[in-house]
Amino acid sequence: MAHRSHLAGAAVAVAAALALVGCSSAPQNTTRAADLDLRSLPQAVGSPAPGGDVVVGLSAGTGPTWIFPYQPSQFANFDMISGFINLMWRPLYWSYVGESPEVNYPESLAKEPAYSADTLTVTIKLNDGYTWSDGKPVSAADVVFSLSILKAAVAESAANYYGYSPGQFPDNVKSATTPDERTVVLHLTRPVNPSWFTENVLTQVIPLPSAKWNRTANQEGLDAKDPAVAAQIFKYLFAQSSDPKTYAKNPLWKIVNGPFVLDQFTPASNEATLVPNDAYTGPGKANIASYKLKPFTSPAALLSAIETNTVDIARVPPANMEKVPDIQKKGYHVYKGETTGFFPITYNFKNKSGNFAAIISQLYIRQALAHLQDQAGVVKGVFKGFAVETYGPLPSAPTSKYHPANTLKNPYPFDIDQAATILKEHGWDVQPGGITTCTAPGAGQNQCGAGIAQGAELKWKFYYNNGPQTNTLQAQALASNAKRVGIELELVGKDAGFMIQNLSNVSNPQNVDEWGMKLLGGEGSFLNPTSNNLYNTTGSSNSGSYSNPKADALIQASVVDSDPSAAKAEIEFLTTDQPALFTPSRSTVIAWTDKLAGPPNAFASFVSGQTQPQYWWFNK
């Protein structure tokens, strides 16, 4: 679409897709998920042979932009953690067994943690055998060092770590002791839900090489137990990570404990080449010669690379699922997995321009917007069946013990007339095709709501990541439906990098009045599906500043109460309260050359994002 000559054809395609979404009908002669068997993983064939360069095709905006293991909010990218950082620095606990959401203890640095009866003490015993690439063992001191640096990071700014919520981890670690070189004991300030703490917190802890990283530009051998010293060390490491042109040469980043180490990095394109860490002592010694991360500028470019066999493994762009049979004929295995993550259109609850903060704070407005989204039509028309409807922060499938009833049946089904009725009942003069305005200001039951002025218009900017065509089609479909009740969504398409670095009230408060809604991408789900960090008031990933005391209390309960009903109650409330407009959760479809072999779970893990290329090999 970057070329002017393509606009006419693109406009026709978009118009056809919008018409399809509006009537929820299926297109003719189009590949559907139900038409294909994409749930079979090939068994490993041949035997591991050394050599071969695996080229990984990445979508626009998902290439590495940060190397220090703890990511600040402005660079937060799940693919970068799992497919880049974790290949060099192993998390304390590896999550997912294939695509199954559970802790993978055989792949972890430590044994299953032990909790005291009051859950105020957590004992972690490291597995024997793991070493850093300089030969030093991965020790309890490295875990404590990591916690000290993380505490220093969030003490300077909540935005320095994307997974941080004030008062929670690492704030809730009162002290950490090391009875021996392989044991860490965490003393917590208050009880925790062991499931949440292990699955969502400890899986994100990454031990750091304390013997080599306990330094600044001018001093070495520093003691990070002193918070002031830890702050100096963090600033030094942060500054080093802020200089991408030095990534491949900086000796800091050569000290790793994972199966790979960075060999080459190109800042202009965010391309990276990792090679086997010859000193790796964990499970799965790499057979391949290199692992090359290659971002593409557009879904069309990525699809072309797959079709011409210039990449060895990639996710098929969501808008191109009809190409799956052709991709299979090109010599690729294709596999479809369902995600437990979700894809929200985030509201900006602090944008005061045009009374937007006051408008979007009204639950009835968010309910009306939910009624304007044709989820069934989007699943059929935009995703061609490769998606599931999603009404809250948990997709309708696959089901689990955490699913309340309102996540399985749409509480706000597509109904434009109902959306119009809701607006009229709250003091709005609905003008289909025009601009709906407030004619009954005030906080009464049949009025527009507190802070909404007479004549206020339902009109605001809606930014969307224009990399995937599916995002463009969803944004245009929603804007078209909204126009039918007089809501004007001013569409602004930007790439993912721009949105990540500019449209977050946490890391970019100077832009708070710039955007009303945004569709960026998916929110990766932790093993325990709480929305902690995302929809609690102080969450470091709460980019739209949603705030509700009841949500805060329910989220807090889900991280303390071990009963699954706590997280279930949280999900039920958020599905009703609509902190965001939840869109269908797309399937993850991966394709890899049939020349590439390995255990089935080593490919299934690519669906969940936890990449394990050390188990792959090329059949000669």
Coordinates of C-alpha atoms in Angstrom, one line a residue:
M1 CA 0.0 0.0 0.0
A2 CA 3.0 2.3 0.2
H3 CA 2.9 2.8 -3.6
R4 CA 0.2 5.2 -5.0
S5 CA -0.5 2.9 -7.9
H6 CA -1.8 0.2 -5.5
L7 CA -4.3 2.5 -3.7
A8 CA -7.2 1.9 -6.1
G9 CA -7.0 -1.9 -5.8
A10 CA -6.5 -1.7 -2.1
A11 CA -9.6 0.5 -1.7
V12 CA -11.7 -2.0 -3.5
A13 CA -10.4 -4.8 -1.3
V14 CA -11.0 -2.9 1.8
A15 CA -14.5 -1.9 0.8
A16 CA -15.3 -5.5 0.0
A17 CA -14.0 -6.6 3.4
L18 CA -16.0 -3.9 5.2
A19 CA -19.2 -5.0 3.5
L20 CA -18.4 -8.6 4.5
V21 CA -18.0 -7.6 8.2
G22 CA -21.2 -5.6 8.2
C23 CA -23.3 -8.5 7.1
S24 CA -21.3 -11.2 8.9
S25 CA -21.4 -13.4 5.8
A26 CA -18.6 -15.6 4.5
P27 CA -16.7 -14.8 1.3
Q28 CA -16.7 -17.3 -1.5
N29 CA -13.7 -19.5 -2.4
T30 CA -11.8 -18.5 0.7
T31 CA -9.7 -20.7 2.9
R32 CA -11.2 -21.2 6.3
A33 CA -9.7 -22.5 9.5
A34 CA -12.3 -25.2 9.6
D35 CA -11.4 -26.4 6.2
L36 CA -7.8 -27.3 7.1
D37 CA -6.2 -29.7 9.5
L38 CA -3.5 -27.5 11.1
R39 CA -3.3 -29.1 14.5
S40 CA -0.8 -31.8 13.6
L41 CA 2.8 -31.5 14.5
P42 CA 5.3 -33.6 12.6
Q43 CA 7.5 -35.9 14.6
A44 CA 11.2 -35.3 14.5
V45 CA 12.8 -36.9 11.5
G46 CA 16.5 -37.6 10.9
S47 CA 19.1 -36.9 13.5
P48 CA 20.7 -33.7 14.8
A49 CA 23.4 -32.5 12.4
P50 CA 25.5 -29.4 13.0
G51 CA 25.2 -26.4 10.8
G52 CA 22.7 -24.3 8.9
D53 CA 21.4 -20.7 9.4
V54 CA 17.8 -20.4 10.5
V55 CA 16.2 -17.3 9.2
V56 CA 13.2 -16.1 11.2
G57 CA 10.7 -13.8 9.5
L58 CA 9.3 -11.2 11.9
S59 CA 6.4 -8.8 11.3
A60 CA 7.1 -5.0 11.3
G61 CA 7.9 -3.5 14.6
T62 CA 8.7 -6.8 16.4
G63 CA 12.5 -6.8 15.9
P64 CA 14.8 -6.4 18.8
T65 CA 15.2 -2.8 20.1
W66 CA 16.5 -3.4 23.6
I67 CA 19.0 -5.9 25.1
F68 CA 19.2 -5.4 28.8
P69 CA 17.0 -8.3 30.2
Y70 CA 14.5 -6.0 32.0
Q71 CA 12.6 -3.9 29.5
P72 CA 11.3 -0.4 30.0
S73 CA 7.7 0.2 29.1
Q74 CA 8.6 2.2 26.0
F75 CA 10.3 -0.8 24.5
A76 CA 8.1 -3.6 25.9
N77 CA 7.7 -6.3 23.3
F78 CA 6.9 -9.9 24.2
D79 CA 8.5 -11.3 21.1
M80 CA 11.7 -9.5 22.0
I81 CA 11.8 -11.0 25.4
S82 CA 11.0 -14.6 24.4
G83 CA 12.7 -14.7 21.0
F84 CA 15.8 -12.7 21.7
I85 CA 16.6 -11.9 25.4
N86 CA 15.6 -15.3 26.8
L87 CA 17.7 -17.1 24.3
M88 CA 20.7 -15.4 25.9
W89 CA 19.6 -14.9 29.5
R90 CA 17.4 -17.6 30.9
P91 CA 14.5 -16.7 33.2
L92 CA 14.5 -18.3 36.6
Y93 CA 11.5 -20.4 35.5
W94 CA 10.7 -21.3 31.9
S95 CA 7.0 -20.9 31.0
Y96 CA 5.0 -23.1 28.7
V97 CA 5.5 -26.8 27.8
G98 CA 5.0 -26.5 24.0
E99 CA 1.9 -24.4 23.9
S100 CA 0.5 -25.6 27.2
P101 CA 0.4 -22.8 29.8
E102 CA 2.4 -24.2 32.6
V103 CA 5.8 -23.9 34.2
N104 CA 8.4 -26.0 32.4
Y105 CA 10.6 -27.2 35.2
P106 CA 13.0 -29.3 33.1
E107 CA 13.9 -26.1 31.2
S108 CA 14.1 -23.9 34.3
L109 CA 17.1 -22.7 36.2
A110 CA 15.5 -23.7 39.5
K111 CA 13.5 -26.4 41.1
E112 CA 9.8 -25.8 42.0
P113 CA 9.7 -23.1 44.7
A114 CA 8.6 -23.9 48.2
Y115 CA 6.2 -21.6 50.1
S116 CA 5.8 -21.3 53.8
A117 CA 2.3 -21.9 55.2
D118 CA 1.6 -18.2 55.5
T119 CA 3.2 -17.7 52.0
L120 CA 5.5 -15.0 53.4
T121 CA 8.6 -17.0 52.6
V122 CA 9.6 -18.5 49.3
T123 CA 12.6 -20.8 49.0
I124 CA 14.2 -21.3 45.6
K125 CA 16.8 -23.9 44.9
L126 CA 18.8 -23.5 41.8
N127 CA 19.5 -26.6 39.6
D128 CA 23.1 -27.7 39.4
G129 CA 25.1 -27.3 36.2
Y130 CA 24.1 -23.9 34.8
T131 CA 27.1 -21.7 34.2
W132 CA 27.8 -18.3 32.6
S133 CA 29.7 -18.2 29.4
D134 CA 32.8 -17.2 31.3
G135 CA 32.6 -20.5 33.3
K136 CA 31.3 -19.1 36.6
P137 CA 28.2 -20.9 38.0
V138 CA 24.8 -19.3 37.9
S139 CA 24.4 -18.7 41.6
A140 CA 22.0 -17.5 44.3
A141 CA 24.1 -14.2 44.4
D142 CA 23.1 -13.6 40.7
V143 CA 19.4 -13.9 41.6
V144 CA 19.8 -11.4 44.5
F145 CA 21.8 -9.1 42.3
S146 CA 19.1 -9.2 39.7
L147 CA 16.5 -8.2 42.4
S148 CA 18.6 -5.4 43.6
I149 CA 19.0 -4.0 40.1
L150 CA 15.3 -4.3 39.4
K151 CA 14.5 -2.5 42.7
A152 CA 16.8 0.3 41.6
A153 CA 15.2 0.5 38.2
V154 CA 11.6 0.9 39.5
A155 CA 12.7 3.2 42.3
E156 CA 14.0 5.6 39.6
S157 CA 10.8 5.3 37.5
A158 CA 7.9 2.9 37.2
A159 CA 8.4 3.0 33.5
N160 CA 11.8 1.4 33.7
Y161 CA 10.2 -2.1 33.9
Y162 CA 7.1 -2.9 31.9
G163 CA 5.9 -5.6 34.4
Y164 CA 5.9 -3.3 37.5
S165 CA 3.0 -2.2 39.7
P166 CA 3.9 -0.1 42.8
G167 CA 3.6 -2.1 46.0
Q168 CA 3.9 -5.4 44.2
F169 CA 7.0 -7.2 42.9
P170 CA 9.8 -6.3 43.6
D171 CA 8.5 -3.9 46.3
N172 CA 6.9 -6.9 48.2
V173 CA 10.3 -8.5 48.7
K174 CA 11.4 -7.3 52.1
S175 CA 14.7 -9.1 51.9
A176 CA 16.5 -11.9 50.0
T177 CA 19.0 -14.2 51.7
T178 CA 21.3 -16.9 50.4
P179 CA 21.8 -19.7 52.8
D180 CA 24.2 -21.3 50.3
E181 CA 25.3 -20.7 46.7
R182 CA 22.3 -22.6 45.2
T183 CA 19.5 -21.3 47.5
V184 CA 17.6 -18.1 47.6
V185 CA 15.1 -17.3 50.3
L186 CA 12.6 -14.4 49.6
H187 CA 11.0 -12.8 52.6
L188 CA 7.8 -11.1 51.5
T189 CA 6.0 -8.1 53.0
R190 CA 2.6 -9.8 52.7
P191 CA 1.0 -13.1 51.6
V192 CA 0.8 -14.0 47.9
N193 CA -1.1 -16.4 45.7
P194 CA 1.6 -19.1 45.1
S195 CA 0.2 -19.8 41.7
W196 CA 0.4 -16.2 40.7
F197 CA 3.8 -15.6 42.2
T198 CA 5.4 -18.6 40.6
E199 CA 3.7 -18.4 37.2
N200 CA 3.5 -14.6 36.7
V201 CA 6.4 -13.2 38.8
L202 CA 9.2 -15.8 39.1
T203 CA 8.9 -16.7 35.4
Q204 CA 9.9 -13.0 34.7
V205 CA 12.9 -13.0 37.0
I206 CA 16.1 -13.2 35.0
P207 CA 19.3 -13.8 37.0
L208 CA 22.1 -11.4 36.0
P209 CA 25.9 -12.1 36.0
S210 CA 26.7 -10.3 39.2
A211 CA 30.5 -10.9 38.9
K212 CA 30.7 -9.0 35.6
W213 CA 27.7 -6.6 35.7
N214 CA 28.3 -5.2 39.2
R215 CA 30.1 -2.1 37.8
T216 CA 29.8 1.4 36.3
A217 CA 31.9 3.0 33.6
N218 CA 34.6 3.7 36.1
Q219 CA 34.3 1.2 38.9
E220 CA 34.1 -2.6 39.1
G221 CA 33.3 -5.1 41.9
L222 CA 30.5 -2.9 43.4
D223 CA 28.1 -4.1 46.1
A224 CA 24.6 -3.9 44.7
K225 CA 23.1 -4.7 48.1
D226 CA 23.5 -1.0 48.8
P227 CA 20.4 0.7 47.0
A228 CA 22.5 3.7 46.1
V229 CA 25.1 1.6 44.5
A230 CA 22.5 -0.6 42.8
A231 CA 21.1 2.7 41.3
Q232 CA 24.4 3.6 39.8
I233 CA 24.9 0.1 38.3
F234 CA 21.4 0.2 36.8
K235 CA 22.0 3.6 35.2
Y236 CA 25.2 2.2 33.7
L237 CA 23.5 -0.9 32.3
F238 CA 20.5 1.1 31.1
A239 CA 22.8 3.5 29.3
Q240 CA 24.7 0.6 27.6
S241 CA 21.4 -0.9 26.4
S242 CA 20.4 2.5 25.0
D243 CA 23.2 2.3 22.5
P244 CA 22.1 -0.4 19.9
K245 CA 25.1 0.2 17.6
T246 CA 27.4 -1.4 20.3
Y247 CA 25.2 -4.4 21.0
A248 CA 27.2 -7.0 19.1
K249 CA 30.6 -5.8 20.4
N250 CA 29.9 -4.8 24.0
P251 CA 31.6 -7.4 26.3
L252 CA 28.7 -7.0 28.8
W253 CA 26.3 -8.7 26.5
K254 CA 28.7 -11.6 25.8
I255 CA 28.2 -12.9 29.4
V256 CA 25.2 -15.1 28.9
N257 CA 23.8 -18.4 30.4
G258 CA 21.5 -19.3 27.5
P259 CA 22.0 -21.4 24.4
F260 CA 22.8 -18.4 22.2
V261 CA 24.9 -15.2 22.2
L262 CA 24.5 -12.1 20.0
D263 CA 26.9 -12.1 17.0
Q264 CA 25.6 -9.3 14.8
F265 CA 23.1 -6.5 15.2
T266 CA 21.8 -3.9 12.7
P267 CA 20.1 -0.9 14.4
A268 CA 18.6 0.5 11.2
S269 CA 16.6 -2.6 10.6
N270 CA 16.6 -4.3 14.0
E271 CA 18.1 -7.4 12.4
A272 CA 20.0 -9.7 14.8
T273 CA 22.1 -12.8 14.4
L274 CA 22.6 -15.1 17.3
V275 CA 25.1 -17.9 17.3
P276 CA 25.4 -20.9 19.7
N277 CA 26.9 -20.2 23.1
D278 CA 29.7 -22.7 23.1
A279 CA 29.9 -22.6 26.9
Y280 CA 26.2 -23.4 27.4
T281 CA 25.6 -26.0 30.0
G282 CA 21.8 -26.3 30.1
P283 CA 19.5 -28.7 28.2
G284 CA 19.5 -28.6 24.5
K285 CA 22.9 -27.8 23.0
A286 CA 22.3 -25.9 19.8
N287 CA 22.9 -27.7 16.5
I288 CA 22.2 -24.8 14.1
A289 CA 25.0 -22.4 13.1
S290 CA 23.0 -19.3 13.6
Y291 CA 19.6 -17.9 14.4
K292 CA 18.8 -14.8 12.3
L293 CA 16.0 -12.5 13.3
K294 CA 14.8 -10.6 10.2
P295 CA 12.0 -8.1 10.5
F296 CA 10.0 -7.2 7.4
T297 CA 8.6 -3.8 6.6
S298 CA 5.1 -5.0 5.9
P299 CA 2.9 -8.2 6.0
A300 CA 3.1 -8.3 2.2
A301 CA 6.9 -8.4 2.4
L302 CA 6.8 -11.1 5.0
L303 CA 4.3 -13.2 3.0
S304 CA 6.5 -12.8 -0.1
A305 CA 9.5 -14.1 1.9
I306 CA 7.6 -17.1 3.0
E307 CA 6.3 -17.8 -0.6
T308 CA 9.8 -17.5 -2.0
N309 CA 11.4 -19.7 0.7
T310 CA 13.7 -17.0 1.9
V311 CA 12.7 -17.5 5.6
D312 CA 12.8 -20.8 7.4
I313 CA 10.1 -20.1 10.0
A314 CA 7.6 -17.3 10.5
R315 CA 4.1 -16.5 11.6
V316 CA 1.7 -16.3 8.7
P317 CA 0.3 -12.7 8.5
P318 CA -3.3 -12.8 9.8
A319 CA -4.7 -11.2 6.7
N320 CA -3.2 -13.9 4.4
M321 CA -4.7 -17.1 5.8
E322 CA -6.1 -18.0 2.4
K323 CA -2.5 -18.5 1.3
V324 CA -2.0 -21.4 3.7
P325 CA -2.6 -24.2 1.1
D326 CA -0.1 -22.5 -1.2
I327 CA 2.4 -22.1 1.6
Q328 CA 2.1 -25.9 2.3
K329 CA 2.8 -26.6 -1.3
K330 CA 6.0 -24.5 -1.1
G331 CA 7.5 -27.0 1.3
Y332 CA 6.4 -25.7 4.7
H333 CA 4.7 -27.3 7.7
V334 CA 1.9 -25.1 8.9
Y335 CA 0.5 -25.3 12.4
K336 CA -2.3 -23.3 14.1
G337 CA -2.4 -22.5 17.8
E338 CA -4.9 -20.6 19.9
T339 CA -3.6 -17.8 22.1
T340 CA -4.6 -17.1 25.6
G341 CA -3.7 -13.5 25.1
F342 CA -6.2 -10.8 23.9
F343 CA -6.2 -7.8 21.5
P344 CA -7.7 -4.7 23.2
I345 CA -8.6 -1.4 21.6
T346 CA -7.3 0.8 24.5
Y347 CA -9.2 3.8 25.8
N348 CA -7.4 6.9 27.0
F349 CA -9.1 7.9 30.3
K350 CA -6.9 11.0 30.7
N351 CA -7.4 12.7 27.4
K352 CA -9.2 15.9 28.2
S353 CA -9.5 17.2 24.7
G354 CA -13.1 17.4 23.5
N355 CA -14.3 16.2 27.0
F356 CA -13.1 12.7 26.0
A357 CA -11.9 11.7 29.5
A358 CA -15.3 12.5 30.9
I359 CA -17.1 10.8 28.0
I360 CA -15.1 7.5 28.0
S361 CA -15.4 7.3 31.8
Q362 CA -19.1 6.7 31.4
L363 CA -19.8 2.9 31.4
Y364 CA -22.7 3.4 29.1
I365 CA -20.5 4.9 26.4
R366 CA -18.2 1.9 26.6
Q367 CA -21.1 -0.4 26.5
A368 CA -22.5 1.4 23.4
L369 CA -19.1 1.1 21.7
A370 CA -19.1 -2.7 22.5
H371 CA -22.5 -3.0 20.8
L372 CA -21.0 -1.4 17.7
Q373 CA -18.4 -4.1 17.2
D374 CA -19.4 -7.0 14.9
Q375 CA -17.2 -9.7 16.4
A376 CA -18.8 -12.6 14.4
G377 CA -18.3 -10.6 11.2
V378 CA -14.7 -9.8 12.0
V379 CA -13.9 -13.4 12.8
K380 CA -15.4 -14.5 9.5
G381 CA -14.6 -11.6 7.2
V382 CA -11.3 -10.3 8.5
F383 CA -9.7 -13.4 10.0
K384 CA -11.4 -16.0 7.8
G385 CA -12.2 -18.1 10.8
F386 CA -8.7 -17.9 12.2
A387 CA -9.8 -16.1 15.4
V388 CA -12.2 -16.5 18.3
E389 CA -14.6 -13.9 19.7
T390 CA -13.3 -12.2 22.9
Y391 CA -15.4 -10.1 25.2
G392 CA -13.0 -9.4 28.0
P393 CA -9.4 -10.1 29.1
L394 CA -9.7 -13.8 28.3
P395 CA -10.7 -15.2 24.9
S396 CA -13.8 -17.3 24.7
A397 CA -11.6 -20.3 23.8
P398 CA -9.8 -22.4 24.8
T399 CA -11.9 -22.6 28.0
S400 CA -10.3 -22.9 31.5
K401 CA -11.2 -22.9 35.2
Y402 CA -10.8 -19.1 35.0
H403 CA -13.7 -18.4 32.6
P404 CA -16.8 -16.7 34.0
A405 CA -20.1 -16.9 32.0
N406 CA -19.8 -13.5 30.4
T407 CA -16.5 -14.5 28.7
L408 CA -18.3 -17.3 26.9
K409 CA -21.4 -15.4 25.6
N410 CA -21.2 -11.8 24.4
P411 CA -22.7 -9.5 27.1
Y412 CA -22.8 -6.7 24.5
P413 CA -23.7 -8.4 21.2
F414 CA -23.5 -6.5 17.9
D415 CA -26.6 -4.2 17.8
I416 CA -26.4 -0.8 16.3
D417 CA -30.0 0.1 17.3
Q418 CA -29.2 -0.8 20.9
A419 CA -26.1 1.4 20.8
A420 CA -28.3 4.3 19.6
T421 CA -30.9 3.7 22.2
I422 CA -28.3 3.7 25.0
L423 CA -27.0 7.1 23.8
K424 CA -30.4 8.6 23.5
E425 CA -31.4 7.5 27.0
H426 CA -28.4 9.4 28.4
G427 CA -29.0 12.7 26.8
W428 CA -27.4 12.5 23.4
D429 CA -28.9 13.8 20.2
V430 CA -28.0 10.9 17.9
Q431 CA -27.3 11.9 14.3
P432 CA -26.6 8.9 12.1
G433 CA -24.0 9.8 9.5
G434 CA -23.4 13.1 11.3
I435 CA -22.0 14.0 14.8
T436 CA -24.0 13.1 17.9
T437 CA -23.9 15.8 20.6
C438 CA -24.8 16.1 24.3
T439 CA -28.1 17.9 24.8
A440 CA -28.6 17.0 28.5
P441 CA -25.5 17.8 30.4
G442 CA -25.3 16.8 34.0
A443 CA -24.7 13.7 36.2
G444 CA -28.3 12.6 36.4
Q445 CA -29.6 9.1 35.3
N446 CA -30.8 10.4 31.9
Q447 CA -28.0 12.9 31.4
C448 CA -24.7 12.7 29.6
G449 CA -22.5 12.5 32.7
A450 CA -20.3 14.5 35.0
G451 CA -17.8 16.8 33.2
I452 CA -19.5 16.5 29.8
A453 CA -20.5 19.9 28.4
Q454 CA -23.5 21.0 26.5
G455 CA -22.8 20.4 22.8
A456 CA -19.9 18.0 23.4
E457 CA -19.4 15.8 20.4
L458 CA -18.7 12.1 20.1
K459 CA -15.6 12.6 18.0
W460 CA -12.0 11.6 18.8
K461 CA -8.8 10.1 17.3
F462 CA -8.4 6.4 16.9
Y463 CA -4.8 5.3 16.3
Y464 CA -4.2 1.8 15.0
N465 CA -1.1 -0.2 14.1
N466 CA -1.2 -0.2 10.3
G467 CA 1.3 -3.0 9.9
P468 CA -1.2 -5.9 9.8
Q469 CA -4.0 -5.3 7.3
T470 CA -6.4 -7.0 9.8
N471 CA -5.9 -4.0 12.1
T472 CA -6.8 -1.6 9.3
L473 CA -9.9 -3.5 8.4
Q474 CA -11.1 -3.8 12.0
A475 CA -10.5 -0.1 12.6
Q476 CA -12.4 0.8 9.4
A477 CA -15.3 -1.5 10.2
L478 CA -15.7 -0.1 13.7
A479 CA -15.5 3.5 12.4
S480 CA -18.1 2.6 9.8
N481 CA -20.5 1.2 12.4
A482 CA -19.8 4.1 14.8
K483 CA -20.8 6.6 12.1
R484 CA -24.2 5.0 11.9
V485 CA -24.9 6.4 15.4
G486 CA -23.1 9.7 14.9
I487 CA -19.8 8.8 16.5
E488 CA -16.8 10.0 14.4
L489 CA -13.6 8.0 14.9
E490 CA -10.8 9.9 13.2
L491 CA -8.6 7.0 12.0
V492 CA -4.8 7.5 12.2
G493 CA -2.6 4.6 11.0
K494 CA 0.9 4.4 12.4
D495 CA 3.5 1.6 12.7
A496 CA 4.0 -0.3 15.9
G497 CA 7.2 1.4 16.8
F498 CA 5.7 4.8 16.7
M499 CA 2.8 3.7 18.8
I500 CA 4.9 1.9 21.4
Q501 CA 7.2 4.9 21.8
N502 CA 4.6 7.7 21.7
L503 CA 1.1 6.5 22.8
S504 CA 1.3 5.5 26.5
N505 CA 0.3 7.6 29.4
V506 CA 2.9 5.8 31.5
S507 CA 6.0 6.5 29.4
N508 CA 4.7 9.4 27.3
P509 CA 2.5 11.6 29.5
Q510 CA 3.3 14.6 27.3
N511 CA 1.0 13.0 24.6
V512 CA -1.9 12.4 26.9
D513 CA -4.3 14.6 24.9
E514 CA -3.3 13.3 21.5
W515 CA -5.2 10.0 21.3
G516 CA -8.6 8.7 22.3
M517 CA -8.3 5.0 21.3
K518 CA -5.6 2.8 20.0
L519 CA -5.3 -0.7 18.5
L520 CA -1.7 -1.7 18.9
G521 CA -1.5 -5.5 19.1
G522 CA -2.0 -8.3 21.6
E523 CA -1.5 -8.4 25.3
G524 CA 0.4 -11.6 26.1
S525 CA -1.3 -13.6 28.8
F526 CA 0.7 -14.9 31.8
L527 CA 0.0 -18.4 33.0
N528 CA -2.3 -17.0 35.6
P529 CA -4.7 -14.7 33.6
T530 CA -4.9 -11.8 36.0
S531 CA -4.8 -8.3 34.5
N532 CA -2.4 -7.2 37.1
N533 CA -0.1 -4.4 35.7
L534 CA -2.5 -3.8 32.9
Y535 CA -5.8 -2.7 34.4
N536 CA -4.9 -1.8 38.0
T537 CA -4.6 1.9 38.5
T538 CA -0.9 1.9 39.2
G539 CA 0.0 -0.8 36.6
S540 CA 3.1 0.1 34.6
S541 CA 1.5 -1.3 31.5
N542 CA -1.8 0.6 32.1
S543 CA -1.1 2.8 29.1
G544 CA -4.7 4.2 28.9
S545 CA -4.9 5.1 32.7
Y546 CA -8.0 3.0 33.4
S547 CA -8.9 3.2 37.1
N548 CA -11.6 1.6 39.1
P549 CA -11.4 0.9 42.8
K550 CA -13.4 -2.3 42.5
A551 CA -11.0 -3.5 39.7
D552 CA -8.0 -2.7 41.9
A553 CA -9.5 -4.7 44.8
L554 CA -10.3 -7.7 42.6
I555 CA -6.9 -7.7 40.9
Q556 CA -5.2 -7.4 44.3
A557 CA -7.3 -10.4 45.5
S558 CA -6.2 -12.4 42.5
V559 CA -2.5 -12.0 43.4
V560 CA -3.1 -12.9 47.0
D561 CA -5.9 -15.5 47.0
S562 CA -4.9 -19.0 45.7
D563 CA -8.5 -19.8 44.9
P564 CA -9.1 -19.6 41.1
S565 CA -12.4 -17.9 41.8
A566 CA -10.5 -14.8 42.7
A567 CA -9.0 -14.4 39.2
K568 CA -12.4 -15.5 37.8
A569 CA -14.2 -12.7 39.7
E570 CA -11.7 -10.2 38.4
I571 CA -12.1 -11.3 34.8
E572 CA -15.9 -11.2 35.1
F573 CA -15.9 -7.6 36.4
L574 CA -13.5 -6.4 33.7
T575 CA -15.6 -8.0 31.0
T576 CA -18.6 -6.1 32.3
D577 CA -16.8 -2.8 32.9
Q578 CA -14.9 -2.8 29.6
P579 CA -11.6 -1.0 30.4
A580 CA -10.9 -1.5 26.7
L581 CA -12.9 -2.6 23.7
F582 CA -12.0 -6.2 23.3
T583 CA -11.6 -7.5 19.8
P584 CA -11.4 -11.1 18.5
S585 CA -8.3 -13.0 19.5
R586 CA -6.5 -14.2 16.4
S587 CA -5.0 -17.7 16.0
T588 CA -1.3 -17.9 15.7
V589 CA -0.4 -19.8 12.5
I590 CA 3.3 -20.7 12.0
A591 CA 5.0 -22.0 9.0
W592 CA 8.4 -23.6 8.9
T593 CA 10.4 -25.3 6.2
D594 CA 10.1 -29.1 6.1
K595 CA 13.9 -29.2 6.0
L596 CA 13.9 -28.0 9.6
A597 CA 13.3 -30.7 12.2
G598 CA 13.1 -31.2 15.9
P599 CA 10.9 -32.3 18.8
P600 CA 7.2 -31.3 18.2
N601 CA 7.1 -29.2 21.4
A602 CA 10.1 -27.2 20.2
F603 CA 7.9 -25.9 17.3
A604 CA 4.7 -25.7 19.3
S605 CA 6.5 -23.4 21.8
F606 CA 6.9 -20.9 18.9
V607 CA 3.1 -20.4 19.1
S608 CA 3.3 -19.3 22.7
G609 CA 6.3 -17.2 21.9
Q610 CA 8.8 -19.1 24.0
T611 CA 11.2 -20.0 21.2
Q612 CA 13.5 -23.0 21.6
P613 CA 15.7 -23.1 18.4
Q614 CA 18.4 -24.9 20.3
Y615 CA 16.4 -28.1 19.7
W616 CA 16.1 -27.6 15.9
W617 CA 18.3 -29.0 13.2
F618 CA 18.4 -29.1 9.4
N619 CA 18.1 -32.5 7.7
K620 CA 20.8 -32.6 5.1

